[in-house]
Amino acid sequence: MMIDNKFTTTDFKSDQYVRWCPGCGDHAILNALLRAMASLGTAPEDTAVISGIGCSSRLPYYMGTYGFHTIHGRGAAIASGVKVANPKLAVWQITGDGDCLAIGGNHFIHTLRRNMDLNIILLNNRIYGLTKGQYSPTSPRGFVSKSSPYGTVEDPFRPAELVFGARGEFFARCVDVDIVHEASCMEAAARHKGAAVVEVLQNCVIFNNGSQSAVSTKQGRAEHAIYLEHGKPMVFGVNREYGLMQEGFGLKVVKIGENGVTLDDILVHDATCVDSTLQNKLALMEGPDFPVALGVIRDVKKITYNEAVYQQIAEVTAKKGKRTLRELILAGKTWRIS
Amino acid sequence: MSNKMEAKALRDVVIRFSGDSGDGMQLAGSIFSNVSAELGNDIATCPDYPAEIRAPQGTIGGVSGYQVHVGGDRVFTSGDKCDVLVAMNPAALKTNTKFLSPSTIIIIDEDTLNEKEFKKALYKTNDPFTELGIHNQVVSAPITTMTKASLKDSGMDNKSMIRCKNMFALGIVCWLFDRPLEKAMQMLNEKFSRKPSIAEANIKVMTDGYNYGHNTHTIVSTYRIEGTEKKTPGLYTDVSGNVATSYGLVAAAEQAGLQLYLGSYPITPATDILHTLSKMKDLGVVTVQCEDEISGCCSAIGASFAGNLAVTSTSGPGICLKSEAINLAVIAELPLVIVNVQRGGPSTGLPTKSEQTDLIQAVYGRNGESPLVVMAATSPTNCFDAAYMAAKIALEHMTPVILLTDAYIANGSASWRIPDAADFPTIKPPFVTPEMQEGWTPTKRDAVSKVRGWALPGTKGFEHRLGGLEKDNDSAAISTDADNHQLMTETRQAKIDYIGTCIPPLTVEGDADADFLIVGWGGTYGHLHTAMDTLRSAGKKVAFAHFQFINPMPANTEEVVRRFKHVVVAEQNLGQFALLLRSKVQGVDIKQYNRVEGQPFNVHSLVEEFTKMMEE
């Protein structure tokens, strides 16, 4: 695809003062999004950014595009209405772990199931920030917060698992401060036709500082993360000395050059594989035994809901002919009284 | 078919078909009413069915009914008591005793008059008529036996044959009221166009039912339904309220040149709107069956933001779930039509029955000062006009509009003169124009109407952000400023109040110089109108004012109400409109007539009660 450079990030900014806490990951995410939009080349007026409620959901106010800051959890439903009503618009949904996976969980899974063509940026900081520090559906078991002073007694959602379970066809993961890679994930999501989820591992500097510390620095990512690229062998490490291989029903980490393992033995990433089994395994990898997977993990083509809606209208209209209400009524049972 | 005894002339007649949920009473009833409408009669129907899809056969809980009022002149209601009751079993007889008058003719399936059926319907004796105190003329016909005999050469199995017994009953009733079978046959052929053998079987049984009535002469005389008024000439069809609502929305979208978007979730008794609009792909209508009520409303709000005529349809419980989203449309000032087909409440309540109990919820049931437009349709055919007006007001005034209908008018049907699109009022949404671009914000509004401009995504130079947070009146940026919030709250209220000057004034029917004013709103129009007619025929002076616009009320409301010494608000709740009217018109003695039975008003009771009030 041609990169259209007619826009700069400034074209997508509004004049509003950005009010997130200093040091919040949201600043970096906003910058990555602006970069992605400028690079994608869709005009600001043809772009709609929809959000729910939460710190992350303030983002549309900072955009120079069309935007709608809606109600808690319902961003996906409202964005779906926008997209179906006018499929020409590029529709982005900005959401957080509480907005998307707690109160908005139902809309999230159904939006994925329908394959609505939305670019869903899920800012996952594993905490409720705007209500000042309660655990979220992605907080780990035992997490101590204001509403769980003795630790939570429940397991978290793992967003990717939910995406694949809901038949989502695109999932990417990135880190808030890793702006170039983050923007590339957002661009890939935008180019993907259908519901595309980008999970951004985000730091909340006030209520959950350090929750992403393993991957928040370049060094950390080199040690604890793997950047996946479609068609490339899955290697990682400071010196790219490690790789992933399949073992039984699972994956294993191997050191290249040890025990006769060569680069040729390393699994090659296939984001387009329709069967999501291995992609799911990649997405669920976590330390200390495995690196955290970053990049586009799944990217599979399928007809979108909004395309299918108009395709059906076109098919029925081709068969019956375009009709007005009057024509429809007159085609039914009528009688004349004179 | 002329070899008949002399037929008596009637002005109107009420027929009630009743039987098991699976007995096809709705089909028999609707064919009878459609045939009558085509003959030039006026019709008003009322299906009365249980929430259970198929309760055990022969039990009280499984009885489904369909009442039709056929008149030579205009009929306003589906009728109180019936002139003919078709009861397909003892359970149907028992459930419908309350609809009998001393002159009602009962047609019952003799084959069900046995101990087994009596037990299922919880009779204590083997003589249901004595047990229920019924002294009516009873036509006991072996409907099941005759149906099976009629189809004995059809090769159908026993179950399929029995399923046709509704047609035998329909045949008898068609004979009784001199309805030509040709039109009914045509309807059956259309209904079962893909199953010609079923159509054929139904037609055969119906014809045999007709001939049975004709040959046995079990009923003393037959009837003609005659009128004296001339109906407005034109092309007619028959519509239910839900279909008329759907048509009204489509007509508005066509007039405004916008795509119609419906976001909905199935709920009784509103689902037929979703069904009707889902079929209209060739009209370019977009319907999305959402994952829940909330999404139905939210996706419609999204569609509105994107520039469609956006609608969500539901019933009371769904409104509870949509309230937060409706409020978003209030503060974002987006056009949205919310159709609430009211049913019995609270909670799941009486899903298939009718009430007017969601009025206060519609007007006030949201957090914050949250004014919006509330309208109510008055009859099945009025649903068309009301839906059209709801869409017009929403689009032209940038506001959500709640349109209240109810199960009675939504499921009831009537003959409807097909309107000409040229007669529809124009719909002109306040779209922004290029010269407005300089300094435009989504809070820039018309000085008089307080309506803001509508800039659709895709329009260059008008990019803006909406949201549920309070906005500054000038810049549209987020604001928590005290004076600004006061101003915005008052502005939103003023915008809705102004609509009161754009709607038709309240009209008074009946005797303008009467002391006594009957006030109603919404789906009770027909019953209240008939009650007024009955009172006037009895020589009483009475006036009647019926509200279609609840919030805001018509500008002349206070002036009208103050003209009368005695005012009674009749409604199917415990006094919700009376409460609103009292706050609008203070110092007037406003009496109440309230029934919350899940059933339409009973004209007889209305007349009795009003007479008592007038004599006090």
Short mmCIF file of C-alpha atoms in Angstrom, two decimals, chain A:
data_model
loop_
_atom_site.label_atom_id
_atom_site.label_comp_id
_atom_site.label_asym_id
_atom_site.label_seq_id
_atom_site.Cartn_x
_atom_site.Cartn_y
_atom_site.Cartn_z
CA MET A 1 0.00 0.00 0.00
CA MET A 2 1.21 3.49 -0.87
CA ILE A 3 2.05 5.63 2.09
CA ASP A 4 0.23 8.89 1.60
CA ASN A 5 2.16 11.69 3.21
CA LYS A 6 -0.26 14.50 2.54
CA PHE A 7 -1.09 14.68 6.24
CA THR A 8 1.01 15.43 9.30
CA THR A 9 0.21 14.62 12.90
CA THR A 10 -0.90 18.23 13.40
CA ASP A 11 -3.82 17.68 11.03
CA PHE A 12 -5.25 15.17 13.47
CA LYS A 13 -4.78 17.20 16.65
CA SER A 14 -7.39 19.38 18.31
CA ASP A 15 -6.63 22.61 20.18
CA GLN A 16 -7.58 21.08 23.52
CA TYR A 17 -5.14 20.98 26.40
CA VAL A 18 -4.22 17.37 27.15
CA ARG A 19 -5.21 16.65 30.74
CA TRP A 20 -3.79 13.22 31.49
CA CYS A 21 -1.41 12.88 34.46
CA PRO A 22 2.22 13.67 33.66
CA GLY A 23 3.97 10.40 32.91
CA CYS A 24 0.76 8.59 31.93
CA GLY A 25 1.12 6.11 29.08
CA ASP A 26 -1.83 7.75 27.36
CA HIS A 27 0.38 10.62 26.12
CA ALA A 28 2.57 8.21 24.18
CA ILE A 29 -0.46 6.34 22.87
CA LEU A 30 -1.99 9.58 21.59
CA ASN A 31 1.27 10.36 19.79
CA ALA A 32 1.43 6.91 18.26
CA LEU A 33 -2.15 7.23 17.07
CA LEU A 34 -1.46 10.63 15.49
CA ARG A 35 1.56 9.16 13.69
CA ALA A 36 -0.47 6.20 12.48
CA MET A 37 -3.27 8.41 11.18
CA ALA A 38 -0.90 10.78 9.41
CA SER A 39 0.79 7.86 7.78
CA LEU A 40 -2.44 6.10 6.78
CA GLY A 41 -3.62 9.10 4.79
CA THR A 42 -7.36 9.02 5.58
CA ALA A 43 -8.50 12.63 5.93
CA PRO A 44 -9.41 13.91 9.40
CA GLU A 45 -12.98 14.60 8.27
CA ASP A 46 -13.34 10.97 7.19
CA THR A 47 -12.13 9.71 10.54
CA ALA A 48 -14.31 9.16 13.59
CA VAL A 49 -12.83 8.39 17.00
CA ILE A 50 -15.31 6.94 19.46
CA SER A 51 -14.71 6.17 23.12
CA GLY A 52 -16.53 5.13 26.26
CA ILE A 53 -15.62 6.30 29.75
CA GLY A 54 -12.34 6.20 31.60
CA CYS A 55 -8.98 7.95 31.41
CA SER A 56 -8.27 6.53 27.95
CA SER A 57 -11.72 7.50 26.70
CA ARG A 58 -10.86 11.20 26.96
CA LEU A 59 -8.70 10.74 23.90
CA PRO A 60 -11.25 11.86 21.24
CA TYR A 61 -11.23 15.40 22.71
CA TYR A 62 -7.58 15.68 21.72
CA MET A 63 -8.21 14.67 18.13
CA GLY A 64 -8.93 17.03 15.25
CA THR A 65 -11.12 14.39 13.64
CA TYR A 66 -14.81 13.76 14.24
CA GLY A 67 -15.11 12.32 17.70
CA PHE A 68 -17.60 11.11 20.26
CA HIS A 69 -16.90 10.58 23.97
CA THR A 70 -19.86 8.41 24.89
CA ILE A 71 -20.94 6.39 27.93
CA HIS A 72 -19.27 3.70 29.95
CA GLY A 73 -18.72 0.47 28.08
CA ARG A 74 -20.78 1.38 25.04
CA GLY A 75 -18.09 2.67 22.71
CA ALA A 76 -18.16 -0.49 20.60
CA ALA A 77 -21.94 -0.29 20.17
CA ILE A 78 -21.89 3.37 19.21
CA ALA A 79 -18.88 2.94 16.92
CA SER A 80 -20.71 0.02 15.27
CA GLY A 81 -23.67 2.29 14.54
CA VAL A 82 -21.36 4.90 13.02
CA LYS A 83 -19.65 2.34 10.79
CA VAL A 84 -22.85 0.67 9.57
CA ALA A 85 -24.51 4.05 8.96
CA ASN A 86 -21.56 5.36 6.96
CA PRO A 87 -19.02 2.66 6.01
CA LYS A 88 -16.85 5.24 4.22
CA LEU A 89 -15.63 6.54 7.57
CA ALA A 90 -12.53 5.13 9.24
CA VAL A 91 -13.85 4.37 12.70
CA TRP A 92 -11.55 4.03 15.70
CA GLN A 93 -12.65 2.95 19.15
CA ILE A 94 -10.54 3.99 22.10
CA THR A 95 -11.20 1.92 25.21
CA GLY A 96 -9.63 0.74 28.43
CA ASP A 97 -9.56 -2.56 30.30
CA GLY A 98 -12.53 -1.60 32.48
CA ASP A 99 -14.56 0.07 29.74
CA CYS A 100 -13.96 -2.72 27.24
CA LEU A 101 -13.74 -5.88 29.30
CA ALA A 102 -15.98 -5.21 32.33
CA ILE A 103 -18.98 -3.00 31.65
CA GLY A 104 -18.55 -3.20 27.87
CA GLY A 105 -17.66 -6.89 27.65
CA ASN A 106 -20.85 -7.87 25.87
CA HIS A 107 -20.52 -5.25 23.14
CA PHE A 108 -16.83 -6.10 22.72
CA ILE A 109 -17.36 -9.80 22.03
CA HIS A 110 -20.34 -9.23 19.74
CA THR A 111 -18.50 -6.56 17.78
CA LEU A 112 -15.74 -9.09 17.19
CA ARG A 113 -18.17 -11.89 16.35
CA ARG A 114 -19.84 -9.68 13.76
CA ASN A 115 -16.47 -8.57 12.40
CA MET A 116 -17.48 -4.92 12.43
CA ASP A 117 -14.78 -2.91 10.66
CA LEU A 118 -13.49 -0.98 13.68
CA ASN A 119 -9.97 -0.25 14.84
CA ILE A 120 -10.19 -0.96 18.54
CA ILE A 121 -7.33 0.40 20.63
CA LEU A 122 -7.49 -1.29 24.02
CA LEU A 123 -5.42 0.59 26.59
CA ASN A 124 -4.67 -2.03 29.22
CA ASN A 125 -3.22 -0.66 32.44
CA ARG A 126 -4.87 -3.30 34.61
CA ILE A 127 -6.46 -0.72 36.92
CA TYR A 128 -9.38 1.69 37.20
CA GLY A 129 -7.69 5.07 37.08
CA LEU A 130 -10.49 7.61 36.72
CA THR A 131 -12.30 6.26 39.80
CA LYS A 132 -8.96 6.35 41.61
CA GLY A 133 -7.57 2.87 41.88
CA GLN A 134 -9.80 -0.18 41.95
CA TYR A 135 -8.81 -3.52 40.41
CA SER A 136 -9.89 -4.18 36.85
CA PRO A 137 -10.80 -7.33 34.91
CA THR A 138 -7.15 -7.59 33.85
CA SER A 139 -5.63 -7.19 37.33
CA PRO A 140 -3.81 -10.38 38.36
CA ARG A 141 -5.27 -12.67 41.06
CA GLY A 142 -4.34 -11.38 44.51
CA PHE A 143 -3.90 -7.80 43.27
CA VAL A 144 -4.17 -5.33 46.13
CA SER A 145 -6.13 -2.16 45.37
CA LYS A 146 -8.54 0.18 47.14
CA SER A 147 -11.41 -2.18 46.46
CA SER A 148 -9.33 -5.30 47.13
CA PRO A 149 -7.33 -4.44 50.27
CA TYR A 150 -6.65 -8.14 50.92
CA GLY A 151 -6.03 -8.96 47.27
CA THR A 152 -8.47 -10.01 44.57
CA VAL A 153 -9.95 -13.49 44.66
CA GLU A 154 -10.59 -13.75 40.93
CA ASP A 155 -8.66 -14.47 37.77
CA PRO A 156 -8.18 -11.80 35.13
CA PHE A 157 -9.26 -11.83 31.50
CA ARG A 158 -6.48 -12.17 29.00
CA PRO A 159 -7.74 -9.91 26.19
CA ALA A 160 -6.30 -12.00 23.36
CA GLU A 161 -8.06 -15.10 24.62
CA LEU A 162 -11.33 -13.20 24.62
CA VAL A 163 -10.66 -11.89 21.10
CA PHE A 164 -9.97 -15.33 19.70
CA GLY A 165 -12.86 -16.83 21.64
CA ALA A 166 -15.16 -14.25 20.09
CA ARG A 167 -13.82 -15.13 16.60
CA GLY A 168 -11.78 -11.94 16.26
CA GLU A 169 -9.64 -11.90 13.12
CA PHE A 170 -7.05 -9.33 14.12
CA PHE A 171 -5.05 -9.00 17.29
CA ALA A 172 -1.86 -7.04 17.89
CA ARG A 173 -0.03 -6.08 21.04
CA CYS A 174 2.36 -3.25 21.74
CA VAL A 175 3.80 -1.20 24.58
CA ASP A 176 2.74 2.41 25.24
CA VAL A 177 6.21 3.96 25.19
CA ASP A 178 7.39 2.02 22.14
CA ILE A 179 5.84 4.57 19.80
CA VAL A 180 7.21 3.51 16.41
CA HIS A 181 6.22 -0.11 16.85
CA GLU A 182 2.94 0.94 18.43
CA ALA A 183 2.07 3.14 15.46
CA SER A 184 2.89 0.27 13.10
CA CYS A 185 0.46 -1.99 14.98
CA MET A 186 -2.24 0.69 14.73
CA GLU A 187 -1.62 1.09 11.02
CA ALA A 188 -1.84 -2.66 10.52
CA ALA A 189 -5.14 -2.64 12.43
CA ALA A 190 -6.46 0.15 10.23
CA ARG A 191 -5.43 -1.66 7.05
CA HIS A 192 -7.13 -4.81 8.26
CA LYS A 193 -10.76 -4.81 7.14
CA GLY A 194 -12.79 -6.00 10.09
CA ALA A 195 -12.73 -5.77 13.86
CA ALA A 196 -9.09 -5.22 14.79
CA VAL A 197 -7.90 -5.15 18.38
CA VAL A 198 -4.62 -3.56 19.40
CA GLU A 199 -3.84 -4.21 23.05
CA VAL A 200 -1.51 -1.51 24.34
CA LEU A 201 0.30 -2.45 27.54
CA GLN A 202 0.03 0.82 29.36
CA ASN A 203 1.46 2.18 32.57
CA CYS A 204 -0.68 4.05 35.08
CA VAL A 205 1.85 6.17 36.85
CA ILE A 206 -0.46 7.00 39.75
CA PHE A 207 -2.36 3.86 40.69
CA ASN A 208 -0.47 0.95 39.14
CA ASN A 209 3.01 2.21 38.45
CA GLY A 210 5.41 -0.41 37.16
CA SER A 211 2.77 -2.91 36.14
CA GLN A 212 4.37 -3.11 32.70
CA SER A 213 7.96 -2.71 33.95
CA ALA A 214 9.20 -5.90 32.31
CA VAL A 215 8.61 -4.37 28.88
CA SER A 216 8.67 -0.65 29.59
CA THR A 217 12.31 -0.17 28.56
CA LYS A 218 14.18 -1.10 25.42
CA GLN A 219 16.44 -3.39 27.41
CA GLY A 220 13.46 -4.96 29.14
CA ARG A 221 11.74 -5.65 25.85
CA ALA A 222 14.92 -7.17 24.44
CA GLU A 223 15.02 -9.55 27.40
CA HIS A 224 11.35 -10.23 28.03
CA ALA A 225 9.51 -9.66 24.76
CA ILE A 226 9.43 -11.07 21.28
CA TYR A 227 8.50 -8.91 18.27
CA LEU A 228 6.49 -11.07 15.93
CA GLU A 229 6.50 -10.45 12.21
CA HIS A 230 4.49 -12.41 9.72
CA GLY A 231 6.68 -14.78 7.67
CA LYS A 232 9.72 -14.35 9.92
CA PRO A 233 11.18 -16.91 12.33
CA MET A 234 10.21 -16.14 15.91
CA VAL A 235 13.51 -15.22 17.55
CA PHE A 236 14.22 -12.91 20.49
CA GLY A 237 16.78 -12.05 23.16
CA VAL A 238 19.41 -9.34 23.56
CA ASN A 239 21.47 -11.03 20.88
CA ARG A 240 18.50 -12.67 19.17
CA GLU A 241 19.84 -15.95 20.49
CA TYR A 242 16.51 -17.49 21.50
CA GLY A 243 13.67 -18.83 19.43
CA LEU A 244 10.30 -20.55 19.70
CA MET A 245 9.60 -24.13 18.69
CA GLN A 246 6.56 -26.32 18.92
CA GLU A 247 6.59 -29.06 21.52
CA GLY A 248 3.65 -31.42 21.77
CA PHE A 249 0.55 -29.28 22.15
CA GLY A 250 2.59 -26.29 23.28
CA LEU A 251 5.50 -24.01 22.57
CA LYS A 252 8.98 -24.07 23.99
CA VAL A 253 11.85 -21.61 24.17
CA VAL A 254 15.11 -22.88 22.65
CA LYS A 255 18.59 -21.41 22.39
CA ILE A 256 19.83 -21.28 18.83
CA GLY A 257 23.11 -23.17 18.49
CA GLU A 258 22.46 -25.38 21.50
CA ASN A 259 21.38 -29.02 21.32
CA GLY A 260 21.69 -28.91 17.56
CA VAL A 261 18.99 -26.22 17.16
CA THR A 262 19.51 -23.99 14.14
CA LEU A 263 17.57 -20.99 12.88
CA ASP A 264 15.83 -23.33 10.42
CA ASP A 265 14.22 -25.18 13.32
CA ILE A 266 12.57 -22.04 14.66
CA LEU A 267 8.83 -21.60 14.01
CA VAL A 268 7.97 -19.04 11.35
CA HIS A 269 5.15 -16.69 12.40
CA ASP A 270 1.93 -16.98 10.41
CA ALA A 271 -0.51 -14.21 11.34
CA THR A 272 -2.80 -15.21 8.46
CA CYS A 273 -3.36 -18.79 9.62
CA VAL A 274 -7.12 -19.21 9.96
CA ASP A 275 -6.75 -21.68 12.83
CA SER A 276 -5.95 -19.47 15.81
CA THR A 277 -4.53 -22.22 18.05
CA LEU A 278 -0.88 -21.26 17.79
CA GLN A 279 -1.63 -17.54 17.65
CA ASN A 280 -3.52 -17.95 20.90
CA LYS A 281 -0.56 -19.73 22.46
CA LEU A 282 1.72 -16.94 21.34
CA ALA A 283 -0.60 -14.29 22.75
CA LEU A 284 -0.81 -16.05 26.12
CA MET A 285 2.96 -16.40 26.63
CA GLU A 286 4.21 -14.75 29.80
CA GLY A 287 7.28 -14.62 31.99
CA PRO A 288 9.34 -15.92 33.50
CA ASP A 289 9.48 -18.92 31.15
CA PHE A 290 8.30 -17.19 27.99
CA PRO A 291 8.69 -13.78 26.39
CA VAL A 292 5.66 -11.50 25.99
CA ALA A 293 4.52 -11.48 22.36
CA LEU A 294 4.37 -8.09 20.67
CA GLY A 295 3.33 -7.18 17.13
CA VAL A 296 0.57 -8.46 14.88
CA ILE A 297 -0.31 -11.88 16.21
CA ARG A 298 -3.34 -12.57 14.03
CA ASP A 299 -4.48 -10.92 10.79
CA VAL A 300 -7.02 -13.01 8.87
CA LYS A 301 -9.29 -11.78 6.07
CA LYS A 302 -13.05 -12.20 6.33
CA ILE A 303 -16.04 -10.25 5.06
CA THR A 304 -16.99 -7.49 7.45
CA TYR A 305 -20.43 -6.92 8.94
CA ASN A 306 -20.79 -3.51 7.33
CA GLU A 307 -19.88 -4.92 3.91
CA ALA A 308 -22.31 -7.80 4.34
CA VAL A 309 -25.17 -5.46 5.27
CA TYR A 310 -24.89 -3.47 2.05
CA GLN A 311 -24.15 -6.56 0.00
CA GLN A 312 -27.45 -8.02 1.16
CA ILE A 313 -29.29 -4.79 0.41
CA ALA A 314 -27.75 -4.81 -3.08
CA GLU A 315 -28.69 -8.46 -3.65
CA VAL A 316 -32.30 -8.02 -2.56
CA THR A 317 -32.61 -4.79 -4.53
CA ALA A 318 -31.15 -6.44 -7.64
CA LYS A 319 -33.77 -9.17 -7.33
CA LYS A 320 -36.81 -7.09 -6.44
CA GLY A 321 -35.83 -3.70 -7.82
CA LYS A 322 -35.47 -0.58 -5.74
CA ARG A 323 -38.81 0.33 -4.20
CA THR A 324 -40.36 3.23 -2.37
CA LEU A 325 -42.68 2.83 0.60
CA ARG A 326 -45.67 3.56 -1.60
CA GLU A 327 -44.66 0.91 -4.10
CA LEU A 328 -44.22 -1.59 -1.27
CA ILE A 329 -47.66 -0.84 0.18
CA LEU A 330 -49.33 -0.95 -3.23
CA ALA A 331 -47.74 -4.33 -3.92
CA GLY A 332 -49.59 -5.69 -0.88
CA LYS A 333 -53.29 -6.19 -0.38
CA THR A 334 -55.26 -3.02 -1.14
CA TRP A 335 -58.81 -2.13 -2.08
CA ARG A 336 -60.46 0.98 -3.39
CA ILE A 337 -63.39 2.72 -1.81
CA SER A 338 -65.04 5.23 -4.09
#
